[in-house]
Amino acid sequence: MESSFAGLAAGYNASGGTLRRVVRHELVDRGLAEYLPGPPARIVDVGGGAGQQAIPLLRRGYEVTILDPSREMLDEARRRLAAEGQDARSLLRLVEGTGERAQEALGGVRFDAVLCHGVLMY
């Protein structure tokens, strides 16, 4: 599963701090705040990568599962999560798998909301 995403993860993580990406993630975060049910809703972030959207949600008390096919991206999410407080760290679950096989990868767990943005181009 990793082979098709291995090169993408390194490039994406290396450019994660560009102004364009920072602004994009901030705008998505603001939009999510308007439409998501309130915390402690359970959210799955399909293709959630390194946690750019998940970590701000954790800070607000959401329980978030990142489903991503790239082990490298999930490792980056773990590194970023290490800088968060214990409360936020306890709310995140990382699952390696694809969106096409989400039900299988997530074991049939139900969620209050599903995020899947910035995925189709990959």
PDB file of N, CA and C in Angstrom, residues 36-46 53-67 81 86-95 106 109-115:
ATOM      1  N   LEU A  36     -19.347  21.451  11.587  1.00  0.00           N
ATOM      2  CA  LEU A  36     -19.228  20.209  12.354  1.00  0.00           C
ATOM      3  C   LEU A  36     -20.128  20.249  13.586  1.00  0.00           C
ATOM      4  N   PRO A  37     -20.609  19.082  14.007  1.00  0.00           N
ATOM      5  CA  PRO A  37     -21.299  19.045  15.302  1.00  0.00           C
ATOM      6  C   PRO A  37     -20.290  19.411  16.387  1.00  0.00           C
ATOM      7  N   GLY A  38     -20.755  19.853  17.512  1.00  0.00           N
ATOM      8  CA  GLY A  38     -19.840  20.254  18.581  1.00  0.00           C
ATOM      9  C   GLY A  38     -19.071  19.090  19.191  1.00  0.00           C
ATOM     10  N   PRO A  39     -17.947  19.412  19.842  1.00  0.00           N
ATOM     11  CA  PRO A  39     -17.195  18.366  20.531  1.00  0.00           C
ATOM     12  C   PRO A  39     -18.027  17.828  21.684  1.00  0.00           C
ATOM     13  N   PRO A  40     -17.891  16.594  21.997  1.00  0.00           N
ATOM     14  CA  PRO A  40     -16.830  15.645  21.643  1.00  0.00           C
ATOM     15  C   PRO A  40     -17.205  14.726  20.484  1.00  0.00           C
ATOM     16  N   ALA A  41     -17.750  15.252  19.406  1.00  0.00           N
ATOM     17  CA  ALA A  41     -18.125  14.433  18.259  1.00  0.00           C
ATOM     18  C   ALA A  41     -16.942  13.605  17.780  1.00  0.00           C
ATOM     19  N   ARG A  42     -17.267  12.456  17.197  1.00  0.00           N
ATOM     20  CA  ARG A  42     -16.252  11.557  16.645  1.00  0.00           C
ATOM     21  C   ARG A  42     -16.126  11.831  15.155  1.00  0.00           C
ATOM     22  N   ILE A  43     -14.905  12.115  14.722  1.00  0.00           N
ATOM     23  CA  ILE A  43     -14.650  12.492  13.336  1.00  0.00           C
ATOM     24  C   ILE A  43     -13.595  11.566  12.752  1.00  0.00           C
ATOM     25  N   VAL A  44     -13.805  11.143  11.513  1.00  0.00           N
ATOM     26  CA  VAL A  44     -12.760  10.431  10.781  1.00  0.00           C
ATOM     27  C   VAL A  44     -12.278  11.374   9.682  1.00  0.00           C
ATOM     28  N   ASP A  45     -10.972  11.520   9.589  1.00  0.00           N
ATOM     29  CA  ASP A  45     -10.345  12.367   8.583  1.00  0.00           C
ATOM     30  C   ASP A  45      -9.687  11.432   7.567  1.00  0.00           C
ATOM     31  N   VAL A  46     -10.414  11.139   6.483  1.00  0.00           N
ATOM     32  CA  VAL A  46      -9.926  10.231   5.446  1.00  0.00           C
ATOM     33  C   VAL A  46      -8.864  10.967   4.635  1.00  0.00           C
ATOM     34  N   GLN A  53      -5.471  19.070   9.808  1.00  0.00           N
ATOM     35  CA  GLN A  53      -6.819  19.436  10.247  1.00  0.00           C
ATOM     36  C   GLN A  53      -7.183  18.744  11.551  1.00  0.00           C
ATOM     37  N   ALA A  54      -6.685  17.554  11.762  1.00  0.00           N
ATOM     38  CA  ALA A  54      -7.044  16.786  12.957  1.00  0.00           C
ATOM     39  C   ALA A  54      -6.540  17.430  14.239  1.00  0.00           C
ATOM     40  N   ILE A  55      -5.330  17.924  14.242  1.00  0.00           N
ATOM     41  CA  ILE A  55      -4.763  18.454  15.491  1.00  0.00           C
ATOM     42  C   ILE A  55      -5.529  19.668  16.006  1.00  0.00           C
ATOM     43  N   PRO A  56      -5.894  20.634  15.168  1.00  0.00           N
ATOM     44  CA  PRO A  56      -6.734  21.725  15.685  1.00  0.00           C
ATOM     45  C   PRO A  56      -8.068  21.226  16.239  1.00  0.00           C
ATOM     46  N   LEU A  57      -8.629  20.186  15.618  1.00  0.00           N
ATOM     47  CA  LEU A  57      -9.882  19.628  16.120  1.00  0.00           C
ATOM     48  C   LEU A  57      -9.685  18.963  17.478  1.00  0.00           C
ATOM     49  N   LEU A  58      -8.571  18.281  17.657  1.00  0.00           N
ATOM     50  CA  LEU A  58      -8.260  17.668  18.954  1.00  0.00           C
ATOM     51  C   LEU A  58      -8.190  18.723  20.048  1.00  0.00           C
ATOM     52  N   ARG A  59      -7.571  19.836  19.722  1.00  0.00           N
ATOM     53  CA  ARG A  59      -7.433  20.926  20.702  1.00  0.00           C
ATOM     54  C   ARG A  59      -8.787  21.429  21.179  1.00  0.00           C
ATOM     55  N   ARG A  60      -9.808  21.300  20.319  1.00  0.00           N
ATOM     56  CA  ARG A  60     -11.149  21.752  20.690  1.00  0.00           C
ATOM     57  C   ARG A  60     -11.977  20.640  21.335  1.00  0.00           C
ATOM     58  N   GLY A  61     -11.393  19.458  21.487  1.00  0.00           N
ATOM     59  CA  GLY A  61     -12.080  18.390  22.196  1.00  0.00           C
ATOM     60  C   GLY A  61     -12.751  17.336  21.340  1.00  0.00           C
ATOM     61  N   TYR A  62     -12.518  17.358  20.026  1.00  0.00           N
ATOM     62  CA  TYR A  62     -13.065  16.329  19.158  1.00  0.00           C
ATOM     63  C   TYR A  62     -12.238  15.054  19.278  1.00  0.00           C
ATOM     64  N   GLU A  63     -12.894  13.914  19.095  1.00  0.00           N
ATOM     65  CA  GLU A  63     -12.209  12.630  19.011  1.00  0.00           C
ATOM     66  C   GLU A  63     -12.000  12.355  17.525  1.00  0.00           C
ATOM     67  N   VAL A  64     -10.749  12.266  17.086  1.00  0.00           N
ATOM     68  CA  VAL A  64     -10.450  12.199  15.658  1.00  0.00           C
ATOM     69  C   VAL A  64      -9.661  10.936  15.319  1.00  0.00           C
ATOM     70  N   THR A  65     -10.065  10.304  14.239  1.00  0.00           N
ATOM     71  CA  THR A  65      -9.322   9.186  13.659  1.00  0.00           C
ATOM     72  C   THR A  65      -8.801   9.644  12.311  1.00  0.00           C
ATOM     73  N   ILE A  66      -7.498   9.531  12.111  1.00  0.00           N
ATOM     74  CA  ILE A  66      -6.915   9.802  10.797  1.00  0.00           C
ATOM     75  C   ILE A  66      -6.766   8.467  10.092  1.00  0.00           C
ATOM     76  N   LEU A  67      -7.352   8.371   8.913  1.00  0.00           N
ATOM     77  CA  LEU A  67      -7.197   7.205   8.051  1.00  0.00           C
ATOM     78  C   LEU A  67      -6.377   7.652   6.856  1.00  0.00           C
ATOM     79  N   LEU A  81       1.854  15.372  16.937  1.00  0.00           N
ATOM     80  CA  LEU A  81       1.008  15.145  18.105  1.00  0.00           C
ATOM     81  C   LEU A  81       1.822  15.172  19.401  1.00  0.00           C
ATOM     82  N   GLN A  86      -1.519  16.090  26.814  1.00  0.00           N
ATOM     83  CA  GLN A  86      -2.042  14.734  26.979  1.00  0.00           C
ATOM     84  C   GLN A  86      -3.523  14.641  26.618  1.00  0.00           C
ATOM     85  N   ASP A  87      -4.301  15.655  26.947  1.00  0.00           N
ATOM     86  CA  ASP A  87      -5.728  15.622  26.613  1.00  0.00           C
ATOM     87  C   ASP A  87      -5.928  15.464  25.103  1.00  0.00           C
ATOM     88  N   ALA A  88      -5.210  16.249  24.324  1.00  0.00           N
ATOM     89  CA  ALA A  88      -5.333  16.158  22.866  1.00  0.00           C
ATOM     90  C   ALA A  88      -4.788  14.826  22.365  1.00  0.00           C
ATOM     91  N   ARG A  89      -3.649  14.406  22.882  1.00  0.00           N
ATOM     92  CA  ARG A  89      -3.045  13.141  22.423  1.00  0.00           C
ATOM     93  C   ARG A  89      -3.975  11.957  22.650  1.00  0.00           C
ATOM     94  N   SER A  90      -4.736  11.994  23.708  1.00  0.00           N
ATOM     95  CA  SER A  90      -5.612  10.855  24.018  1.00  0.00           C
ATOM     96  C   SER A  90      -6.827  10.770  23.086  1.00  0.00           C
ATOM     97  N   LEU A  91      -7.080  11.810  22.308  1.00  0.00           N
ATOM     98  CA  LEU A  91      -8.255  11.851  21.444  1.00  0.00           C
ATOM     99  C   LEU A  91      -7.985  11.427  20.001  1.00  0.00           C
ATOM    100  N   LEU A  92      -6.729  11.099  19.689  1.00  0.00           N
ATOM    101  CA  LEU A  92      -6.381  10.773  18.306  1.00  0.00           C
ATOM    102  C   LEU A  92      -6.105   9.287  18.126  1.00  0.00           C
ATOM    103  N   ARG A  93      -6.630   8.760  17.034  1.00  0.00           N
ATOM    104  CA  ARG A  93      -6.354   7.384  16.625  1.00  0.00           C
ATOM    105  C   ARG A  93      -5.824   7.448  15.201  1.00  0.00           C
ATOM    106  N   LEU A  94      -4.746   6.739  14.922  1.00  0.00           N
ATOM    107  CA  LEU A  94      -4.151   6.701  13.596  1.00  0.00           C
ATOM    108  C   LEU A  94      -4.345   5.318  12.994  1.00  0.00           C
ATOM    109  N   VAL A  95      -4.869   5.281  11.764  1.00  0.00           N
ATOM    110  CA  VAL A  95      -5.143   4.011  11.103  1.00  0.00           C
ATOM    111  C   VAL A  95      -4.568   4.067   9.689  1.00  0.00           C
ATOM    112  N   LEU A 106     -11.490   0.593   9.532  1.00  0.00           N
ATOM    113  CA  LEU A 106     -11.964   1.204  10.777  1.00  0.00           C
ATOM    114  C   LEU A 106     -12.820   0.256  11.612  1.00  0.00           C
ATOM    115  N   VAL A 109     -16.600   1.123  12.891  1.00  0.00           N
ATOM    116  CA  VAL A 109     -16.867   2.175  13.871  1.00  0.00           C
ATOM    117  C   VAL A 109     -17.671   3.279  13.199  1.00  0.00           C
ATOM    118  N   ARG A 110     -18.641   3.827  13.912  1.00  0.00           N
ATOM    119  CA  ARG A 110     -19.467   4.923  13.384  1.00  0.00           C
ATOM    120  C   ARG A 110     -18.887   6.269  13.825  1.00  0.00           C
ATOM    121  N   PHE A 111     -19.046   7.261  12.953  1.00  0.00           N
ATOM    122  CA  PHE A 111     -18.533   8.601  13.217  1.00  0.00           C
ATOM    123  C   PHE A 111     -19.653   9.619  13.035  1.00  0.00           C
ATOM    124  N   ASP A 112     -19.511  10.756  13.693  1.00  0.00           N
ATOM    125  CA  ASP A 112     -20.476  11.838  13.571  1.00  0.00           C
ATOM    126  C   ASP A 112     -20.223  12.690  12.329  1.00  0.00           C
ATOM    127  N   ALA A 113     -18.987  12.668  11.842  1.00  0.00           N
ATOM    128  CA  ALA A 113     -18.629  13.443  10.658  1.00  0.00           C
ATOM    129  C   ALA A 113     -17.450  12.775   9.960  1.00  0.00           C
ATOM    130  N   VAL A 114     -17.402  12.950   8.648  1.00  0.00           N
ATOM    131  CA  VAL A 114     -16.308  12.419   7.832  1.00  0.00           C
ATOM    132  C   VAL A 114     -15.688  13.580   7.075  1.00  0.00           C
ATOM    133  N   LEU A 115     -14.386  13.725   7.193  1.00  0.00           N
ATOM    134  CA  LEU A 115     -13.648  14.716   6.418  1.00  0.00           C
ATOM    135  C   LEU A 115     -12.902  13.973   5.315  1.00  0.00           C
TER     136      LEU A 115
END
